[in-house]
Amino acid sequence: GTRRWRVERRHDIDAFTPGLLSLYESLNPSEEHKAKQRQLIESLTNSVSKEWPNAQLHLYGSCANSFGNSHSDVDVCLQIDTAAEENIAELLLALAETLRKDDFDNVEAITSARVPIVKIADPGSGLSCDICVNNLFAVANTKLLKDYAQIDEKLLQLAFIVKHWAKLRGVNETYLGTLSSYAYVLMCISFLQQREPKILPCLQAMEPTYTLVVDGTECAYFDQVDQLKDFGAENKESIAELLWAFFHYWAFHHDYRNDVISVRMGNTISKQEKNWTTRVGNDRHLICIEDPFETSHDLGRVVDRQTIRVLREEFERAATILQYDDDPCVALFEPYDYES
Ligand code: ATP
Ligand code: MG
């Protein structure tokens, strides 16, 4: 209930900021990792341009949105002019064939996913890579995340730590019914948009300076973010306070029954107005995170009755550890033990 939301954060919470900041620093991708990524992208470009000379290769996801760490894969989107009759599945199968010939490892076309992809591994670097075709929403939302990251470093700090926590606690697995990295970053942006004083603005509510039209949907927002460098300066909360408040919000304060978090609106909106109150197909809407551009898409759709419980227990566990534990950084990131 909301009663516990009124719990005062512990007076010594700031003591954990230096430890969290050095964790953040250590999670940043190494130069070696970045060099491997560049090498993979280069060999991929060579391979693709032989077959499709006009194809454009865009990076998306965490190798381009600045939220990547040394374990992140490489996400690539190919923009290819296709004859209308050629469908994406055929194109992906042809792409897989080409890449197999060029000696990439573990080449696999997954054509039935919501976003169909080819998965490959790079024999040189060992990195894995997901390739999608003509999915410009991913290109647009990657740029949006990157632009938010440039406004205030607290977003990068919070999101790196939350992603790290989610991986270790086993709640970053969409195929098992928990949330994607992308969803966690949106949760962090939304949270910082709602601090008092605000740490992030709502770029989609400002005069658009960037527009990309994807399948008839306009992805538009203010992208001159160098003008917003001081936006969050009034807010003096430390990263330890913010992390505690983030988990506390998702553990005890978020209204799971009625609310949707919306980076697009910079606020929560109601399930009612989105018609997300009843289950349709597999969309249960038990935790609602609106995609900023594909607004009919709920990033929480993968969560079911059982995993919503797991998620909420993990949020509570994290909030409680940050509130009461003597050495929270140890317990917080303790790997989840599937055996017990
Ligand atoms: P990681 O470091 O874990 O690889 P990531 O930022 O690459 O993190 P992913 O969850 O792998 O995150 O997603 C990669 C990209 O794919 C996202 O940045 C986003 O552009 C797009 N994406 C992922 N999931 C969705 C989704 N459910 N709906 C729309 N776009 C998505
Ligand atoms: Mg990725």
Coordinates of C-alpha atoms and ligand atoms in Angstrom, one line a residue:
G1 CA 0.0 0.0 0.0
T2 CA 0.9 3.7 -0.2
R3 CA 1.5 3.8 3.6
R4 CA 5.1 2.6 3.2
W5 CA 5.8 5.3 0.5
R6 CA 5.9 7.8 3.4
V7 CA 8.9 6.0 4.9
E8 CA 11.7 8.5 5.2
R9 CA 14.8 7.5 3.3
R10 CA 17.6 6.7 5.8
H11 CA 19.7 9.7 6.8
D12 CA 23.0 8.1 5.7
I13 CA 21.9 7.1 2.2
D14 CA 24.5 9.4 0.6
A15 CA 27.2 7.2 2.0
F16 CA 26.5 4.7 -0.8
T17 CA 26.9 7.2 -3.6
P18 CA 30.7 6.8 -4.1
G19 CA 30.4 3.0 -4.3
L20 CA 27.5 3.3 -6.8
L21 CA 29.4 5.7 -8.9
S22 CA 32.5 3.5 -9.1
L23 CA 30.2 0.6 -10.1
Y24 CA 28.8 2.9 -12.9
E25 CA 32.3 3.7 -14.1
S26 CA 33.3 0.0 -14.1
L27 CA 30.2 -0.9 -16.2
N28 CA 31.1 1.5 -19.0
P29 CA 32.3 -0.4 -22.1
S30 CA 36.1 -0.8 -22.4
E31 CA 38.0 0.5 -25.4
E32 CA 38.7 -3.1 -26.3
H33 CA 35.0 -3.9 -26.5
K34 CA 34.3 -0.8 -28.6
A35 CA 37.1 -1.8 -31.0
K36 CA 35.5 -5.3 -31.3
Q37 CA 32.2 -3.7 -32.1
R38 CA 33.7 -1.5 -34.8
Q39 CA 35.3 -4.6 -36.4
L40 CA 32.1 -6.6 -36.4
I41 CA 30.2 -3.7 -38.0
E42 CA 32.9 -3.4 -40.7
S43 CA 32.8 -7.0 -41.7
L44 CA 29.1 -7.0 -41.7
T45 CA 29.0 -3.9 -43.9
N46 CA 31.4 -5.6 -46.4
S47 CA 29.3 -8.7 -46.4
V48 CA 25.9 -7.0 -46.9
S49 CA 27.1 -4.4 -49.5
K50 CA 28.2 -7.1 -51.9
E51 CA 24.6 -8.4 -52.2
W52 CA 22.7 -5.2 -51.5
P53 CA 24.9 -2.3 -52.7
N54 CA 22.3 0.3 -51.7
A55 CA 21.6 -1.0 -48.3
Q56 CA 22.2 1.3 -45.4
L57 CA 23.3 0.0 -42.1
H58 CA 22.1 1.7 -38.9
L59 CA 23.2 0.8 -35.4
Y60 CA 20.4 0.8 -32.7
G61 CA 20.0 -0.5 -29.2
S62 CA 22.7 -0.2 -26.6
C63 CA 25.7 0.0 -29.0
A64 CA 24.2 3.3 -30.2
N65 CA 22.0 4.7 -27.4
S66 CA 24.9 5.1 -24.9
F67 CA 23.3 2.7 -22.4
G68 CA 25.6 -0.2 -23.5
N69 CA 28.1 -2.0 -21.2
S70 CA 30.9 -4.5 -22.0
H71 CA 28.4 -7.3 -22.2
S72 CA 26.0 -5.7 -24.6
D73 CA 25.4 -7.2 -28.0
V74 CA 25.4 -5.3 -31.3
D75 CA 22.0 -4.4 -32.7
V76 CA 22.0 -3.5 -36.4
C77 CA 19.1 -2.4 -38.6
L78 CA 19.5 -2.8 -42.4
Q79 CA 17.5 -0.3 -44.5
I80 CA 16.9 -2.0 -47.8
D81 CA 14.6 -0.9 -50.7
T82 CA 12.6 -4.0 -51.3
A83 CA 10.2 -4.8 -54.1
A84 CA 6.7 -4.7 -52.6
E85 CA 6.1 -8.4 -53.2
E86 CA 9.3 -9.4 -51.4
N87 CA 8.5 -9.9 -47.7
I88 CA 10.7 -9.4 -44.8
A89 CA 10.9 -13.1 -44.0
E90 CA 12.3 -13.9 -47.4
L91 CA 14.8 -11.1 -47.2
L92 CA 16.0 -12.3 -43.8
L93 CA 16.4 -15.8 -45.1
A94 CA 18.5 -14.5 -48.0
L95 CA 20.5 -12.4 -45.6
A96 CA 21.2 -15.4 -43.4
E97 CA 22.4 -17.4 -46.4
T98 CA 24.8 -14.6 -47.4
L99 CA 26.2 -14.3 -43.9
R100 CA 26.7 -18.1 -43.5
K101 CA 28.7 -18.0 -46.7
D102 CA 30.9 -15.3 -45.3
D103 CA 31.7 -17.4 -42.3
F104 CA 29.7 -15.8 -39.5
D105 CA 28.9 -18.3 -36.7
N106 CA 25.6 -19.4 -35.4
V107 CA 23.6 -17.7 -38.1
E108 CA 19.9 -18.1 -37.4
A109 CA 16.9 -16.3 -38.9
I110 CA 14.0 -15.7 -36.5
T111 CA 11.2 -14.8 -38.7
S112 CA 8.2 -15.3 -36.3
A113 CA 9.2 -12.7 -33.7
R114 CA 7.3 -9.3 -33.4
V115 CA 10.5 -7.8 -34.8
P116 CA 11.9 -10.5 -37.1
I117 CA 15.8 -10.7 -37.0
V118 CA 18.8 -12.7 -38.0
K119 CA 21.1 -13.6 -35.1
I120 CA 24.8 -14.0 -35.8
A121 CA 28.0 -14.4 -33.8
D122 CA 31.3 -12.9 -35.0
P123 CA 34.0 -15.5 -35.0
G124 CA 36.7 -12.8 -34.6
S125 CA 35.4 -11.0 -31.6
G126 CA 32.9 -13.5 -30.2
L127 CA 30.3 -10.8 -30.1
S128 CA 26.7 -11.6 -30.9
C129 CA 24.6 -9.4 -33.1
D130 CA 20.9 -9.0 -34.0
I131 CA 20.1 -7.8 -37.4
C132 CA 16.6 -6.5 -38.3
V133 CA 15.4 -5.0 -41.6
N134 CA 13.7 -1.7 -42.2
N135 CA 12.7 -1.2 -38.5
L136 CA 13.1 2.5 -38.4
F137 CA 11.2 2.8 -35.1
A138 CA 14.2 1.2 -33.5
V139 CA 16.4 3.8 -35.1
A140 CA 14.2 6.6 -33.8
N141 CA 13.9 5.3 -30.3
T142 CA 17.6 4.7 -30.1
K143 CA 18.2 8.4 -31.0
L144 CA 15.6 9.5 -28.4
L145 CA 17.4 7.5 -25.6
K146 CA 20.7 8.8 -26.7
D147 CA 19.5 12.4 -26.6
Y148 CA 18.0 12.0 -23.1
A149 CA 21.3 10.6 -22.0
Q150 CA 23.1 13.8 -23.0
I151 CA 20.9 16.0 -20.9
D152 CA 21.9 14.8 -17.5
E153 CA 24.5 12.1 -16.5
K154 CA 22.2 11.0 -13.7
L155 CA 20.2 9.1 -16.3
L156 CA 23.2 7.1 -17.4
Q157 CA 24.2 6.4 -13.8
L158 CA 20.8 5.3 -12.8
A159 CA 20.1 3.2 -15.9
F160 CA 23.4 1.5 -15.9
I161 CA 22.9 0.5 -12.3
V162 CA 19.3 -0.6 -12.8
K163 CA 20.2 -2.7 -15.9
H164 CA 23.1 -4.3 -14.0
W165 CA 20.8 -5.1 -11.1
A166 CA 18.1 -6.5 -13.4
K167 CA 20.6 -8.8 -15.2
L168 CA 22.0 -10.2 -11.9
R169 CA 18.6 -10.6 -10.4
G170 CA 17.3 -12.5 -13.4
V171 CA 14.5 -10.0 -14.3
N172 CA 15.9 -8.9 -17.7
E173 CA 14.6 -11.8 -19.8
T174 CA 11.7 -11.0 -22.1
Y175 CA 11.4 -14.6 -23.2
L176 CA 10.8 -15.6 -19.5
G177 CA 8.3 -12.9 -18.9
T178 CA 10.4 -10.1 -17.4
L179 CA 11.4 -6.7 -18.9
S180 CA 13.8 -5.7 -21.7
S181 CA 16.7 -3.4 -21.2
Y182 CA 14.8 -0.9 -23.3
A183 CA 11.9 -1.0 -20.9
Y184 CA 14.1 -0.4 -17.9
V185 CA 15.7 2.6 -19.5
L186 CA 12.3 4.1 -20.3
M187 CA 11.3 3.5 -16.6
C188 CA 14.4 5.5 -15.6
I189 CA 13.7 8.4 -18.0
S190 CA 10.1 8.6 -16.8
F191 CA 11.1 8.5 -13.2
L192 CA 13.6 11.4 -13.7
Q193 CA 11.0 13.4 -15.6
Q194 CA 8.8 13.3 -12.5
R195 CA 11.3 14.2 -9.8
E196 CA 10.8 17.5 -7.9
P197 CA 12.6 19.5 -9.2
K198 CA 12.6 17.7 -12.5
I199 CA 15.9 16.1 -13.7
L200 CA 14.7 15.5 -17.3
P201 CA 12.3 17.4 -19.5
C202 CA 9.7 15.8 -21.8
L203 CA 11.3 16.2 -25.3
Q204 CA 8.2 15.0 -27.1
A205 CA 6.2 17.8 -25.5
M206 CA 8.5 20.5 -26.8
E207 CA 8.7 22.1 -30.3
P208 CA 10.0 19.4 -32.6
T209 CA 13.3 19.9 -34.2
Y210 CA 13.7 16.3 -35.4
T211 CA 11.1 14.3 -37.3
L212 CA 11.2 10.8 -38.8
V213 CA 8.1 9.4 -40.4
V214 CA 7.9 5.6 -39.9
D215 CA 5.0 3.7 -41.5
G216 CA 2.9 6.8 -41.4
T217 CA 3.7 7.5 -37.8
E218 CA 5.5 10.7 -37.0
C219 CA 8.4 10.3 -34.6
A220 CA 9.0 14.0 -33.6
Y221 CA 10.7 15.7 -30.7
F222 CA 13.0 18.5 -29.6
D223 CA 16.6 17.2 -30.2
Q224 CA 18.7 20.3 -29.6
V225 CA 19.7 18.8 -26.3
D226 CA 22.9 20.8 -25.9
Q227 CA 20.6 23.7 -25.0
L228 CA 19.3 21.7 -22.0
K229 CA 22.5 20.9 -20.2
D230 CA 21.4 22.8 -17.1
F231 CA 17.9 21.5 -17.0
G232 CA 18.3 19.3 -13.9
A233 CA 20.7 21.6 -12.1
E234 CA 18.2 22.5 -9.3
N235 CA 17.8 19.0 -8.2
K236 CA 20.6 18.0 -5.7
E237 CA 19.6 14.4 -5.1
S238 CA 22.5 11.9 -5.1
I239 CA 22.5 8.8 -7.1
A240 CA 22.0 6.7 -4.0
E241 CA 18.8 8.7 -3.1
L242 CA 17.6 8.4 -6.7
L243 CA 18.2 4.6 -6.8
W244 CA 16.3 4.1 -3.5
A245 CA 13.5 6.3 -4.7
F246 CA 13.3 4.5 -8.0
F247 CA 12.9 1.1 -6.4
H248 CA 10.6 2.5 -3.7
Y249 CA 8.3 3.9 -6.4
W250 CA 8.1 0.6 -8.2
A251 CA 7.7 -1.4 -5.0
F252 CA 5.2 0.7 -3.1
H253 CA 3.9 3.7 -5.0
H254 CA 3.2 2.9 -8.6
D255 CA -0.5 2.3 -9.2
Y256 CA -0.3 -1.0 -11.1
R257 CA -4.1 -1.2 -11.5
N258 CA -4.7 2.2 -13.1
D259 CA -1.5 3.8 -14.4
V260 CA 0.7 3.6 -17.5
I261 CA 4.1 5.3 -17.5
S262 CA 4.6 7.5 -20.5
V263 CA 7.9 9.1 -21.5
R264 CA 5.9 10.7 -24.4
M265 CA 3.8 12.7 -21.9
G266 CA 6.4 13.1 -19.2
N267 CA 4.0 11.7 -16.7
T268 CA 1.7 8.7 -15.9
I269 CA -1.5 8.4 -17.9
S270 CA -4.4 6.2 -17.2
K271 CA -5.0 2.7 -18.6
Q272 CA -8.5 3.7 -19.2
E273 CA -7.7 6.3 -21.8
K274 CA -5.5 3.7 -23.7
N275 CA -8.0 1.0 -23.4
W276 CA -5.5 -1.2 -21.6
T277 CA -7.8 -2.3 -18.9
T278 CA -8.7 -5.7 -20.2
R279 CA -6.6 -8.5 -21.5
V280 CA -6.5 -8.7 -25.3
G281 CA -4.8 -11.8 -26.7
N282 CA -1.6 -12.1 -24.7
D283 CA -1.4 -8.5 -23.7
R284 CA -2.3 -8.6 -20.0
H285 CA -1.1 -5.0 -19.1
L286 CA -0.1 -5.9 -15.6
I287 CA 2.7 -3.3 -15.7
C288 CA 2.3 -0.7 -18.4
I289 CA 5.1 1.1 -20.1
E290 CA 4.1 3.0 -23.2
D291 CA 6.5 2.9 -26.2
P292 CA 7.3 6.6 -26.9
F293 CA 6.6 6.3 -30.7
E294 CA 4.6 3.1 -31.1
T295 CA 2.1 4.2 -28.6
S296 CA -0.2 1.3 -28.9
H297 CA 2.7 -0.9 -27.8
D298 CA 3.0 -1.8 -24.1
L299 CA 6.5 -2.9 -23.2
G300 CA 5.1 -4.7 -20.2
R301 CA 3.1 -7.0 -22.5
V302 CA 5.5 -9.9 -21.9
V303 CA 4.8 -9.9 -18.1
D304 CA 2.3 -12.4 -16.8
R305 CA 0.6 -13.2 -13.5
Q306 CA 3.6 -15.0 -12.2
T307 CA 6.3 -12.7 -13.4
I308 CA 4.6 -9.6 -12.2
R309 CA 4.9 -11.1 -8.7
V310 CA 8.6 -11.8 -9.2
L311 CA 9.2 -8.3 -10.5
R312 CA 7.3 -6.6 -7.6
E313 CA 9.1 -8.8 -5.1
E314 CA 12.4 -7.8 -6.6
F315 CA 11.6 -4.1 -6.5
E316 CA 10.6 -4.5 -2.8
R317 CA 13.7 -6.4 -2.1
A318 CA 15.9 -3.7 -3.6
A319 CA 14.1 -0.9 -1.9
T320 CA 14.3 -2.7 1.5
I321 CA 18.0 -3.4 1.1
L322 CA 18.8 0.2 0.2
Q323 CA 16.7 1.3 3.2
Y324 CA 18.1 -1.0 5.9
D325 CA 21.1 -3.0 4.9
D326 CA 24.6 -2.1 6.3
D327 CA 26.3 -2.8 3.0
P328 CA 23.5 -2.5 0.4
C329 CA 25.8 -2.7 -2.6
V330 CA 26.6 -6.3 -1.9
A331 CA 23.1 -7.6 -1.2
L332 CA 21.5 -5.5 -4.0
F333 CA 23.6 -7.1 -6.7
E334 CA 23.7 -10.6 -5.3
P335 CA 23.1 -13.0 -8.3
Y336 CA 19.7 -14.6 -8.1
D337 CA 20.1 -18.3 -7.3
Y338 CA 17.7 -20.3 -9.5
E339 CA 18.5 -23.5 -7.5
S340 CA 17.0 -22.4 -4.2
Ligands
ATP1 P1 21.4 -4.5 -23.8 O1 22.6 -3.8 -23.3 O2 20.8 -5.4 -22.8 O3 21.6 -5.3 -25.1 P2 19.7 -2.7 -25.4 O4 19.5 -1.3 -25.1 O5 20.4 -3.1 -26.6 O6 20.3 -3.4 -24.1 P3 17.5 -4.4 -26.0 O7 16.4 -4.7 -25.1 O8 18.4 -5.5 -26.5 O9 18.2 -3.2 -25.3 O10 16.8 -3.7 -27.3 C1 17.6 -3.1 -28.3 C2 16.8 -2.1 -29.0 O11 15.7 -2.7 -29.7 C3 16.2 -1.0 -28.1 O12 17.1 0.0 -27.9 C4 15.0 -0.6 -28.9 O13 15.4 0.3 -29.9 C5 14.6 -1.8 -29.6 N1 13.6 -2.6 -28.8 C6 13.8 -3.6 -27.9 N2 12.7 -4.1 -27.4 C7 11.7 -3.4 -28.0 C8 10.3 -3.4 -27.9 N3 9.7 -4.3 -27.2 N4 9.6 -2.5 -28.7 C9 10.2 -1.7 -29.5 N5 11.6 -1.6 -29.6 C10 12.3 -2.4 -28.9
MG2 MG 21.1 -4.9 -27.3

